[in-house]
Short mmCIF file of C-alpha atoms in Angstrom, two decimals:
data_model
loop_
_atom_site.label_atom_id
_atom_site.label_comp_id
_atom_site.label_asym_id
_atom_site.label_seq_id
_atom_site.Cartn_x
_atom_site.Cartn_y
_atom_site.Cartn_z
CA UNK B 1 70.01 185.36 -87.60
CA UNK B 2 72.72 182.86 -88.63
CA UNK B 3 72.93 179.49 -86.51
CA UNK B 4 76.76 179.96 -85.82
CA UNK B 5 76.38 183.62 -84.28
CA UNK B 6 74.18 181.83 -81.61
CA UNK B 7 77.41 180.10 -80.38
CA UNK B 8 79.21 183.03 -78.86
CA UNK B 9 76.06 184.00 -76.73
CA UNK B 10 75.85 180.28 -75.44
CA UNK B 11 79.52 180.25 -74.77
CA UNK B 12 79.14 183.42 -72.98
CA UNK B 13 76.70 181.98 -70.70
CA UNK B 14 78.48 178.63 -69.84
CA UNK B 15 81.48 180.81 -69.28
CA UNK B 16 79.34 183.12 -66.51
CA UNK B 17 77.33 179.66 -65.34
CA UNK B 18 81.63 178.01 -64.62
CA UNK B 19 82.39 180.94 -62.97
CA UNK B 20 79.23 180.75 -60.43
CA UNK B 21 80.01 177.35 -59.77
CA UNK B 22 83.68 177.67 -59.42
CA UNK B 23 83.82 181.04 -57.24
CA UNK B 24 84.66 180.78 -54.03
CA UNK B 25 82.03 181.36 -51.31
CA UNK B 26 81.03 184.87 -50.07
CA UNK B 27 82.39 185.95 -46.97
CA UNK B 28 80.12 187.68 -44.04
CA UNK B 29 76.85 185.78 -45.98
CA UNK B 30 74.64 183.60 -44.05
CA UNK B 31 75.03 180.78 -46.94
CA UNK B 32 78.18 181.91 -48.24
CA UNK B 33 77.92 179.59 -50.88
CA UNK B 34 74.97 180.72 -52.66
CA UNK B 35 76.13 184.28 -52.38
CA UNK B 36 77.09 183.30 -56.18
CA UNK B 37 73.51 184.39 -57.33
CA UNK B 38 74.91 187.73 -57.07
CA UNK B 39 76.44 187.11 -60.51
CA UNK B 40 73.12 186.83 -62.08
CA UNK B 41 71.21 189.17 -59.91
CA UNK B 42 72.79 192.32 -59.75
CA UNK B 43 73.94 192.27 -63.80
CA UNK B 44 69.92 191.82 -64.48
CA UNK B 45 68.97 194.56 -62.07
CA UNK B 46 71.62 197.16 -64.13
CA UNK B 47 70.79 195.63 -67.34
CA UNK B 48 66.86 196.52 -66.86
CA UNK B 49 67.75 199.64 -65.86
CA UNK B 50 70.09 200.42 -68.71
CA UNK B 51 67.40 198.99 -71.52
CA UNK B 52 64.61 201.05 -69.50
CA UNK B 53 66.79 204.31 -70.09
CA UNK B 54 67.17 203.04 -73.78
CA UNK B 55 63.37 202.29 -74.31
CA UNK B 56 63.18 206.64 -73.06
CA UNK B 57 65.34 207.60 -75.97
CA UNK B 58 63.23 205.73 -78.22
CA UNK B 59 60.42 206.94 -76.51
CA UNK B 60 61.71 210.75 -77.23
CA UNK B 61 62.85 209.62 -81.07
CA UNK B 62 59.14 207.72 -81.25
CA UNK B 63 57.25 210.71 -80.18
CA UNK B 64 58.96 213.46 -82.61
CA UNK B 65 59.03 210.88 -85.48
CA UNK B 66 56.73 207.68 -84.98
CA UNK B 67 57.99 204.95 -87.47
CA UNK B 68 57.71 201.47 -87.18
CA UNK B 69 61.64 200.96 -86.81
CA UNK B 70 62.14 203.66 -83.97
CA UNK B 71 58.54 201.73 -82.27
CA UNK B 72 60.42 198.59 -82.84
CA UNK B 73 63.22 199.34 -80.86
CA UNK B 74 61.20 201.20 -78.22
CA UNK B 75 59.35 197.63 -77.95
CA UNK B 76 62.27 195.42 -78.05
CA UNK B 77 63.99 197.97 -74.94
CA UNK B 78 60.91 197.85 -72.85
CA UNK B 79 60.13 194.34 -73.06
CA UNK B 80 64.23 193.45 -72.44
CA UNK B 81 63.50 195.77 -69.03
CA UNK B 82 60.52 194.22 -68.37
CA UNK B 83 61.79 190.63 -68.55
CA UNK B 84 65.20 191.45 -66.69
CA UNK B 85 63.27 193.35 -64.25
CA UNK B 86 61.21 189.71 -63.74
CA UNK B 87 64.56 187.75 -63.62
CA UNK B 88 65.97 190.14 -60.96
CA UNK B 89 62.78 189.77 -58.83
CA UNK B 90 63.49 186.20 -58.89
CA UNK B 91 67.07 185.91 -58.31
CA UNK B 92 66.37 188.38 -55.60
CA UNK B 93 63.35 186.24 -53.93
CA UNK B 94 66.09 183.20 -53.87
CA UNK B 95 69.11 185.76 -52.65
CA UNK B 96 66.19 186.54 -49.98
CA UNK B 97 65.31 183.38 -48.68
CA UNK B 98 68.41 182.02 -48.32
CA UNK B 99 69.69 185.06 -46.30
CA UNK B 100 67.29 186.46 -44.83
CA UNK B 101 64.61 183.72 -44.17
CA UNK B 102 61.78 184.39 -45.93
CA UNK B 103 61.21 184.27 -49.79
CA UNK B 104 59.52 187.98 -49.70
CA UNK B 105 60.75 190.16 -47.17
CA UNK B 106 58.68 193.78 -47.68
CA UNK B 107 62.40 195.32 -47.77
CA UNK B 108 62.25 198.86 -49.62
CA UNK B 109 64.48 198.12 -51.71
CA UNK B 110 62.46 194.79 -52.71
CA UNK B 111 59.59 196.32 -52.91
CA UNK B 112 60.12 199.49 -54.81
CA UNK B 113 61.97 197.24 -57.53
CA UNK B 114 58.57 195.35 -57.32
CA UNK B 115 56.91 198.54 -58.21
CA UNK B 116 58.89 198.83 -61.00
CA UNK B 117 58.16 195.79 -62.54
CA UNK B 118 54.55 196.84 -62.29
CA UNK B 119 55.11 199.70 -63.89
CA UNK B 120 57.10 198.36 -66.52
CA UNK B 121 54.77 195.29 -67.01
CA UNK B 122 51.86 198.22 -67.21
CA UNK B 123 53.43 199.46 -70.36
CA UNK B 124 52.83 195.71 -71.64
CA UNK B 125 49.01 196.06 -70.77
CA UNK B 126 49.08 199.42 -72.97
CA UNK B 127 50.43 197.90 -76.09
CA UNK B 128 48.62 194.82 -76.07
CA UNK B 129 45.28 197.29 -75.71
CA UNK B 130 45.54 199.04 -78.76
CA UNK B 131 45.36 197.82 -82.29
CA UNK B 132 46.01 201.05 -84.30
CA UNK B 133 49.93 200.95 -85.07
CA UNK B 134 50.11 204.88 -85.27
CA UNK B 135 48.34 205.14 -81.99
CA UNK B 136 50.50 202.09 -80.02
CA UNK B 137 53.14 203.53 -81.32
CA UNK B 138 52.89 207.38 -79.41
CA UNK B 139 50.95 205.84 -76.64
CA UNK B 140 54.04 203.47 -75.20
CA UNK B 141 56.59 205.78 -75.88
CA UNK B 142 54.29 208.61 -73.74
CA UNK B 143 54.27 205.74 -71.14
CA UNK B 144 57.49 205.36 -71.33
CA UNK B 145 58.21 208.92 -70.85
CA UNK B 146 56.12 209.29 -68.45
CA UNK B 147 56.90 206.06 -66.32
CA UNK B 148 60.37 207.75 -65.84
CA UNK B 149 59.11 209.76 -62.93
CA UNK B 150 57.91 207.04 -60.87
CA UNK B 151 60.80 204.49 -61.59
CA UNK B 152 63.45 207.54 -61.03
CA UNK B 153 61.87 208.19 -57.85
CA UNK B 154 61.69 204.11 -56.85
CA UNK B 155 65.31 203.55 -57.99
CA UNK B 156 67.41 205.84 -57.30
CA UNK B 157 65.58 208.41 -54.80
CA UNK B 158 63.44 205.98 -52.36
CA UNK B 159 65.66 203.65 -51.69
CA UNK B 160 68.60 206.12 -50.11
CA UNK B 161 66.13 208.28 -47.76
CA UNK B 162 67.42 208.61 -44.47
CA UNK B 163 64.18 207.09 -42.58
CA UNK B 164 64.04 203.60 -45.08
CA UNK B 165 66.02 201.08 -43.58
CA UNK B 166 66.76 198.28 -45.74
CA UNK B 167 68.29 194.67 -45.65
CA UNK B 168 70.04 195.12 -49.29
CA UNK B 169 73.53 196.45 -49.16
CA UNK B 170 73.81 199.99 -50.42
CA UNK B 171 76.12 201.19 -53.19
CA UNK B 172 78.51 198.18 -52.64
CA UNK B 173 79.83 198.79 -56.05
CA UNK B 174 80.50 202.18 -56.29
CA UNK B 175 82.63 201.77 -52.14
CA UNK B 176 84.26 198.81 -53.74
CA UNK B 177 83.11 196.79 -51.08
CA UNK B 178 83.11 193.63 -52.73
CA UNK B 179 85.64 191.26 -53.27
CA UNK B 180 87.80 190.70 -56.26
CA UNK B 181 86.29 187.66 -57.62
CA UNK B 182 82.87 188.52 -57.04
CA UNK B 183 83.75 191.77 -58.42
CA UNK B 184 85.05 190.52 -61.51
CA UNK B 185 82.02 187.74 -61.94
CA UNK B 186 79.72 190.54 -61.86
CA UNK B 187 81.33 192.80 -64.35
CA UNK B 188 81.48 189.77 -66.66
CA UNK B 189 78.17 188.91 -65.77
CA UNK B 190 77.04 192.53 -66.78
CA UNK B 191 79.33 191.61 -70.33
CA UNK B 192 77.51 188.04 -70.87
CA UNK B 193 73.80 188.59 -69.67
CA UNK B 194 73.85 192.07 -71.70
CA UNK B 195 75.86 190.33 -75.11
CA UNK B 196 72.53 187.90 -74.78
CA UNK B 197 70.30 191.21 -74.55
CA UNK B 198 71.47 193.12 -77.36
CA UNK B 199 71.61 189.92 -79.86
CA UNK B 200 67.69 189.51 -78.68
CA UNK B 201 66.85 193.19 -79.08
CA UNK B 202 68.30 193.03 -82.81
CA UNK B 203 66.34 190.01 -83.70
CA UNK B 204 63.17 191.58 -82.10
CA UNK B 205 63.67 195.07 -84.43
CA UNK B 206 64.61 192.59 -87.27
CA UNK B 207 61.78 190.32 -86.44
CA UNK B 208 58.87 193.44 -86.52
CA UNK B 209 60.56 194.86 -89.61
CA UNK B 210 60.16 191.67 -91.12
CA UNK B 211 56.40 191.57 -90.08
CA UNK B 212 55.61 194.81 -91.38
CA UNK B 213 57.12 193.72 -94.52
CA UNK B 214 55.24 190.65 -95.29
CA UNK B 215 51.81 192.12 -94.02
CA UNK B 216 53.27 195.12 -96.31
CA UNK B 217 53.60 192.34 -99.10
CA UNK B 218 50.49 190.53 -98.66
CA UNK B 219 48.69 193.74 -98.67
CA UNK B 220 49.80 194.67 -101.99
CA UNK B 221 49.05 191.21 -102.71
CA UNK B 222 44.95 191.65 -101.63
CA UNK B 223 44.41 194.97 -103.62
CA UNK B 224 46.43 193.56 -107.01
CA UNK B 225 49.03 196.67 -106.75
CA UNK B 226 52.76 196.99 -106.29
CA UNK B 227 54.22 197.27 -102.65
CA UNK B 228 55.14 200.89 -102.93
CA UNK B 229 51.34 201.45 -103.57
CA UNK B 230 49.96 199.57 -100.59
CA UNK B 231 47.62 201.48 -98.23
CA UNK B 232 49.89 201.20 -95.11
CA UNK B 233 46.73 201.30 -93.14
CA UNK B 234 47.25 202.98 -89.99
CA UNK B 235 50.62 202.75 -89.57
CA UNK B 236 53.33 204.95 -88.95
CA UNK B 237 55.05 206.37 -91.71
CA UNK B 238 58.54 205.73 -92.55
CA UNK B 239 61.01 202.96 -93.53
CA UNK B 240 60.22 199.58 -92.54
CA UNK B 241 63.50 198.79 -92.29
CA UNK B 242 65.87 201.32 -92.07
CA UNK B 243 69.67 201.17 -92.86
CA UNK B 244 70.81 200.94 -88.80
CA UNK B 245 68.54 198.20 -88.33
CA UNK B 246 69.38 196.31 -91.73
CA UNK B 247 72.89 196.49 -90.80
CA UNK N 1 42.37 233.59 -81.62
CA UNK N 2 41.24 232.40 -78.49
CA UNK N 3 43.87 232.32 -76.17
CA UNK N 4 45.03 228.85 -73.99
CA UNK N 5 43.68 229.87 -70.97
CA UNK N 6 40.29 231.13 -72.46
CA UNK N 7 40.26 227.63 -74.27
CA UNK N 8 41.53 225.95 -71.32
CA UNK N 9 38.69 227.68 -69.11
CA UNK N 10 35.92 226.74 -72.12
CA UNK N 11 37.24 223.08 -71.86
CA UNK N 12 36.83 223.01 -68.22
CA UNK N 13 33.14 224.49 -68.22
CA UNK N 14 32.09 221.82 -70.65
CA UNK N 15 33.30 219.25 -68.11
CA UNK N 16 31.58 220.87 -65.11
CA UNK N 17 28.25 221.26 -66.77
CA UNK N 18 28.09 218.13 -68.58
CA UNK N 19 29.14 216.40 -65.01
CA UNK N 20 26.28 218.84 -63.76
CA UNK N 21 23.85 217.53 -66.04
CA UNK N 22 24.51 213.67 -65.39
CA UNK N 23 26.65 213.67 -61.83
CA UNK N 24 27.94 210.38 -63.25
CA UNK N 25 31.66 210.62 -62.08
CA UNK N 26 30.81 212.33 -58.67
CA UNK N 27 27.78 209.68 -57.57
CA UNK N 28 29.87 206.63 -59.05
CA UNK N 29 33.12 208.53 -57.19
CA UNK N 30 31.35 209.49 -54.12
CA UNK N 31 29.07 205.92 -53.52
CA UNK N 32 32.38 204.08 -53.96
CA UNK N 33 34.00 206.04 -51.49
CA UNK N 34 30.97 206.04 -48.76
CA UNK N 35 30.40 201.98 -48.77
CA UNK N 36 34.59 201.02 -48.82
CA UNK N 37 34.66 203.93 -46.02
CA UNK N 38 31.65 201.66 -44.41
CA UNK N 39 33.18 198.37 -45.14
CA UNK N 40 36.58 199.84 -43.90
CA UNK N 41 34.71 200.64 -40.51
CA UNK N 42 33.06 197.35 -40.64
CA UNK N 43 36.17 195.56 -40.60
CA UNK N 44 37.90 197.27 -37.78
CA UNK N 45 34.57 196.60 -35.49
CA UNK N 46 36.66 195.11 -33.11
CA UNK N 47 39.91 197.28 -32.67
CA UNK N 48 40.96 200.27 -33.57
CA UNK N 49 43.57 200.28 -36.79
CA UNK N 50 46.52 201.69 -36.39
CA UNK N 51 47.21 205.23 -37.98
CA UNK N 52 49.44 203.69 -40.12
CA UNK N 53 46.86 201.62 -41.42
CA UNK N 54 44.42 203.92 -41.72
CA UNK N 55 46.88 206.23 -43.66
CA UNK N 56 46.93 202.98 -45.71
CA UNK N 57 43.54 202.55 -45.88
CA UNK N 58 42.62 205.73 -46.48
CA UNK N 59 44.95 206.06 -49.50
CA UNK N 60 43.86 203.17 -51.26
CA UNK N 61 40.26 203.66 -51.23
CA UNK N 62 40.79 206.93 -52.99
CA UNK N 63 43.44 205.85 -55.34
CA UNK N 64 40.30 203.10 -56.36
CA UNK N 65 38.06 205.47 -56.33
CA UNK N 66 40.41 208.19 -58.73
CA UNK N 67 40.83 205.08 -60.85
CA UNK N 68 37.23 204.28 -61.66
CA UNK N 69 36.16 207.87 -61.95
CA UNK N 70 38.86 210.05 -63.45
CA UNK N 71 39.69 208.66 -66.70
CA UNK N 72 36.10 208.53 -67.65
CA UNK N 73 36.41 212.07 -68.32
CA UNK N 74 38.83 211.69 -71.24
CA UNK N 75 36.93 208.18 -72.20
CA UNK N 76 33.55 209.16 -72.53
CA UNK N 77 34.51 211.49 -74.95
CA UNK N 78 35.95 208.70 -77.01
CA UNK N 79 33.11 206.91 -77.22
CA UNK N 80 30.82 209.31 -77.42
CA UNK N 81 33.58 210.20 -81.19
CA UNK N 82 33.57 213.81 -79.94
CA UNK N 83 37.16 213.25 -79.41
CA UNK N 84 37.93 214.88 -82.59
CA UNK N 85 35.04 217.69 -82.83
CA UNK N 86 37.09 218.90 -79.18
CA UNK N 87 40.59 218.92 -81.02
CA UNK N 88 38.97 220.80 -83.56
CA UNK N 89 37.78 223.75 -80.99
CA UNK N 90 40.62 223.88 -78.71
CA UNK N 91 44.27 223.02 -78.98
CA UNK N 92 45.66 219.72 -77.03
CA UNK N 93 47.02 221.52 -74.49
CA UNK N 94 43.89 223.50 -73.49
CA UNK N 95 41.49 220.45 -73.94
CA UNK N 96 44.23 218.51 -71.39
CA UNK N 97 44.52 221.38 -68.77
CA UNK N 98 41.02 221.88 -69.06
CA UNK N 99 40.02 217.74 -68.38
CA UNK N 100 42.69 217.85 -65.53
CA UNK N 101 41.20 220.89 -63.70
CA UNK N 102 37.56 219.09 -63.96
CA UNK N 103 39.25 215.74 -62.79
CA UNK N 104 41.03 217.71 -59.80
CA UNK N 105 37.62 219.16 -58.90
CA UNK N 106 36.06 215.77 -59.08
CA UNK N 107 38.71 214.02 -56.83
CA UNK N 108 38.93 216.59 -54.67
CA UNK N 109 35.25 216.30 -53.93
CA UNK N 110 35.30 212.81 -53.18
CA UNK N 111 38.43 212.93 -51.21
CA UNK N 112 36.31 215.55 -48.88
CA UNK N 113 33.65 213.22 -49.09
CA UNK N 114 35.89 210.33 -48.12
CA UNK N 115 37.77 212.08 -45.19
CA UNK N 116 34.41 213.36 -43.31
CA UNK N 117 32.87 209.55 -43.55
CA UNK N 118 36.03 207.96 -42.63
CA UNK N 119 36.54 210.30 -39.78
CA UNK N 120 33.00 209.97 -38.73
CA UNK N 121 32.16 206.30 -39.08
CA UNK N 122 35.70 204.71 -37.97
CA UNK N 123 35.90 207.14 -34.99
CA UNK N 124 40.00 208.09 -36.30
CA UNK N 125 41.59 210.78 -34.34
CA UNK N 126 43.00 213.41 -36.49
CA UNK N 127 46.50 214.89 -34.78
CA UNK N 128 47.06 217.22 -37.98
CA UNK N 129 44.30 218.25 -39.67
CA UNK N 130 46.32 220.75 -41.64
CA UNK N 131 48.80 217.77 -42.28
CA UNK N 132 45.29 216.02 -43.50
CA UNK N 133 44.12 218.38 -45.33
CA UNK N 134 47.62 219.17 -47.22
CA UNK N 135 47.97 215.27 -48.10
CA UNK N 136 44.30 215.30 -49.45
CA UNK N 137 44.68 218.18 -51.59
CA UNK N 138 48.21 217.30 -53.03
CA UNK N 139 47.19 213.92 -53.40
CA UNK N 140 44.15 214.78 -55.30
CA UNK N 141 46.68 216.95 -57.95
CA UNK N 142 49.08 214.12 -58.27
CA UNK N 143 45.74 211.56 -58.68
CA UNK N 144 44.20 213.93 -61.00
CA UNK N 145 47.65 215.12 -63.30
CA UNK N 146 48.74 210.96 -63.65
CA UNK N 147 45.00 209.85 -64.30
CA UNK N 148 44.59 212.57 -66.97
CA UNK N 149 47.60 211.48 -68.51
CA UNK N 150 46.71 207.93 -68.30
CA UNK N 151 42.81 208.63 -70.11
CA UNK N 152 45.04 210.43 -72.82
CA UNK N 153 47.66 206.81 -73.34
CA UNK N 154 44.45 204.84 -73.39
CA UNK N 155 41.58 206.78 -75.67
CA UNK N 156 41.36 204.26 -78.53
CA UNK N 157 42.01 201.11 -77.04
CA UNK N 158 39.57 198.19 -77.02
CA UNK N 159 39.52 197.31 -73.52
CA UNK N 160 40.01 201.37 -72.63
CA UNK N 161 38.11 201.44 -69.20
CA UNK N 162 39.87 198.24 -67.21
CA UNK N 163 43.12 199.27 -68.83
CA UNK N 164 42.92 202.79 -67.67
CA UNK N 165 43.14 200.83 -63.80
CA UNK N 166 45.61 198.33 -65.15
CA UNK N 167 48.07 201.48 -66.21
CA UNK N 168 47.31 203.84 -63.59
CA UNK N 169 47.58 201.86 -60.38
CA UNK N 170 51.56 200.88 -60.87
CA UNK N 171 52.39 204.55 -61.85
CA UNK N 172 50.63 205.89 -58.92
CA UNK N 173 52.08 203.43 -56.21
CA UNK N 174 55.12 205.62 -55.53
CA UNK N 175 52.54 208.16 -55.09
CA UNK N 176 50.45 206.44 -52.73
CA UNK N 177 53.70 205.57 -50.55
CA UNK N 178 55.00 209.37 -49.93
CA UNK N 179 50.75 210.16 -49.55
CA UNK N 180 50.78 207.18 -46.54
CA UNK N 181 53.74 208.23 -45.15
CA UNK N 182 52.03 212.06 -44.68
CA UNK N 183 48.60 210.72 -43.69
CA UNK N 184 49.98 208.48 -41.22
CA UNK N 185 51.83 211.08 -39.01
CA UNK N 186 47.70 213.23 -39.75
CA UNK N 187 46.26 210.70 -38.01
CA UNK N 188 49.08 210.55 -35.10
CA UNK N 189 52.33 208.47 -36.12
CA UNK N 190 55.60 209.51 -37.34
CA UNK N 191 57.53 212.17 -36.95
CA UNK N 192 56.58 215.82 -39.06
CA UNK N 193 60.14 215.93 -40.58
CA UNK N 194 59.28 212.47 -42.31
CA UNK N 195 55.71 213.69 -43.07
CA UNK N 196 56.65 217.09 -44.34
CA UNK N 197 59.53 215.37 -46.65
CA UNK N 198 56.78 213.33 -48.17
CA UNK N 199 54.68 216.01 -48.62
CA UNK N 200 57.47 217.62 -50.99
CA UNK N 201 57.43 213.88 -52.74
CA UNK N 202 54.21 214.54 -53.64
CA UNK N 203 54.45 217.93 -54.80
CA UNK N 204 57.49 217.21 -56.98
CA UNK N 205 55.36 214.16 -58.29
CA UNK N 206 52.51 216.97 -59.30
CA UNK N 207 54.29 219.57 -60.73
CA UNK N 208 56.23 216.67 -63.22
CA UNK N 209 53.39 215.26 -64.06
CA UNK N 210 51.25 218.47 -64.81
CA UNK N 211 54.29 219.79 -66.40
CA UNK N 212 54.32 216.80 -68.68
CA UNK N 213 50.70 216.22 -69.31
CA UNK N 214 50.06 219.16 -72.08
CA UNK N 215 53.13 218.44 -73.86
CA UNK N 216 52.14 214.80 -74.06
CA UNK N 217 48.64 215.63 -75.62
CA UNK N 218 50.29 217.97 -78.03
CA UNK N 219 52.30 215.15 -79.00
CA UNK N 220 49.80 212.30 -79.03
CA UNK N 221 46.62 214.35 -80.53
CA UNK N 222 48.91 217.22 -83.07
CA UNK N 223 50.31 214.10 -85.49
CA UNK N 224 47.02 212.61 -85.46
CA UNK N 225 44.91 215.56 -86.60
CA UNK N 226 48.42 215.88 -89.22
#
């Protein structure tokens, strides 16, 4: 990655940090002030679930054709879910004990995102388990498949049954319940928080192609033969690097 | 050729009579059960639990207990390296529906097992017992379909037995929410509307995940025998 292209995704975030400090506070909040951390919260919550739906159609590509580029991206998604998932929990714990008290609160809506985390942060557990790159690379993107059940169920059906009563506002967004400014810091926090995302996800596909290149290299290296001879040793077959990701 | 359900049946023989021969899953299963049952009891010496709590309880004992016994069925096999001979014999589907239907047996067993202690040692009142025995059974499918799936994901990885726990538990929380939620109004809270809808969680949450399970071991073992 070139030094200068890191500028734009710093300026993006000192752009979304001025506009939490400079937004006016929240009515109808207990701390209206710190209402603000809705900027950061809510963009991380969509963002996970965005890059967990894009870690499932690498999953599907992974599973009908396991190379190490599509198992690349698959990793980069999950763990990009997995870490916004963790930053929502957070923001959310603060959001929580500011409003409502108490820095965990056992609200649904908490706690099934909780859940999710879990089960995203389970899918960490399986990769780091297995060594074989063939058999990492079908076993996550199974888990991934299959973790869409559970985290379908936790996010979108749980949360609105009739009998779970929950503390978090429901579909604020989509009744366009919330005020201009706050509207507008969210939908830019959505544009800076996910520009950050997608500049780390194509550094973490370049990153692994690179790997698999030099352990390619060194390889070759070991057994005195060309690179295009190498025993790729349990791998997945396939371009290291493909043309999308050397783009 | 055979066809899937004669393999599928084959498969599932294998699993009874080798679990015949060595009872492994159903003592380790069944002991586990009978002394958290007794430490359960133990606990609530002094007052009664609520049913809610019980429901609670209740569900996570067995979800420990479906944890530590179920995906030994797919595991064993992997250390034992007969892994392969079976994927030689019978095609990934059968040798899945086949491990699932001995797993179901298995945790269906000790949930029986469970219940009858539980009931007997802690003194619980059962309101439902159709409501009880409906969560047990559909509980045991989900348990058996998500664990089967999980032994699959984690044949072949060094640390395959604590990881099995490690990936199963989170995927079968949701599961063990909708099962308390039934269980609770079996043992005399909550309404049967709420109960009922949870019950039809839980079947939704078996049929997906027995739906999914073969065409995930076709996937995972076909391009490995390729």
């Amino acid at each position: 990655m070139q030094p200068q292209r890191i500028w734009p995704k710093v300026i993006a975030l000192l752009a979304l940090t001025a506009i939490t400090v400079t937004a006016p506070p929240a009515k109808g909040f207990m701390n209206p002030d710190l209402a603000r951390i809705l900027f950061w919260h809510l963009p991380c919550a969509l963002l996970s679930t965005i890059f967990l739906f894009m870690g499932a159609f690498w999953a599907f590509k992974t599973i009908s054709k396991p190379t190490p580029a599509n198992d690349a991206r698959l990793a980069a998604s999950l763990d990009l879910a997995a870490v916004l998932a963790i930053l929502t929990l957070l923001t959310g714990m603060v959001f929580s004990k500011v409003q409502w008290g108490a820095w965990w609160s056992w609200d649904p809506r908490q706690t099934s995102y909780l859940f999710v985390t879990l089960i995203l942060l389970g899918g960490m557990a399986l990769r780091s388990g297995l060594d074989d790159d063939i058999k990492k690379a079908k076993a996550s993107a199974g888990y991934a498949l299959v973790m869409l059940v559970p985290i379908a169920f936790l996010t979108f059906v749980y949360p609105r049954l009739p009998q779970v009563q929950s503390l978090h506002p429901s579909d604020t967004i989509q009744q366009g319940s919330l005020d201009s400014p706050y509207r507008m810091g969210v939908l830019f926090g959505m544009f800076a928080i996910g520009f950050v995302c997608i500049a780390i996800w194509k550094v973490r596909v370049l990153a692994r192609a690179l790997e698999l290149q030099l352990a390619d290299g060194a390889m070759a290296m070991a057994s005195g033969s060309g690179a295009g001879d190498s025993d790729r040793g349990g791998r997945p077959g396939g371009p290291v690097v493909d043309d999308e990701t050397a783009s | 050729m055979p066809s899937l359900w004669a393999e599928t049946l084959a498969v599932f023989s294998k699993e009874m009579r080798s679990e015949w021969r060595s009872r492994q899953g159903f003592l380790a299963g069944g002991l586990f059960s009978v002394v958290a049952v007794v430490a359960m009891a133990f606990a609530g010496i002094n007052g009664r639990p609520t049913p809610t709590l019980q429901a609670g309880m209740f569900t996570v004992v067995l979800l420990f207990a479906a944890c530590i016994t179920l995906p030994r069925v797919f595991l064993v096999e992997d250390e034992q390296r007969t892994i392969d001979l079976l994927r030689l014999l019978a095609r990934p589907e059968a040798a899945f529906l086949g491990k699932f239907g001995a797993c179901k047996l298995q945790i269906l067993v000790t949930a029986a097992i469970l219940a009858s202690f539980y009931i007997l040692l802690s003194g619980a009142s059962v309101a439902s017992p159709i409501m009880l025995i409906a969560a047990l059974a559909l509980e045991s499918v989900t348990l058996a379909a998500t664990l089967s799936i999980v032994g699959v994901l984690v044949s072949g990885a060094r640390n395959r037995w604590v990881l099995a726990a490690a990936v199963g538990l989170p995927l079968l929380l949701p599961q063990a929410t909708l099962s308390i939620g039934a269980l609770r109004f079996a043992f005399g809270e909550g309404s049967q509307t709420s109960a009922l809808q949870n019950l039809g969680g839980l079947g939704l949450f078996a049929i997906a995940m027995i739906s999914f399970g073969p065409v995930l071991a076709n996937a995972m073992w076909r391009l490995e025998r390729g």
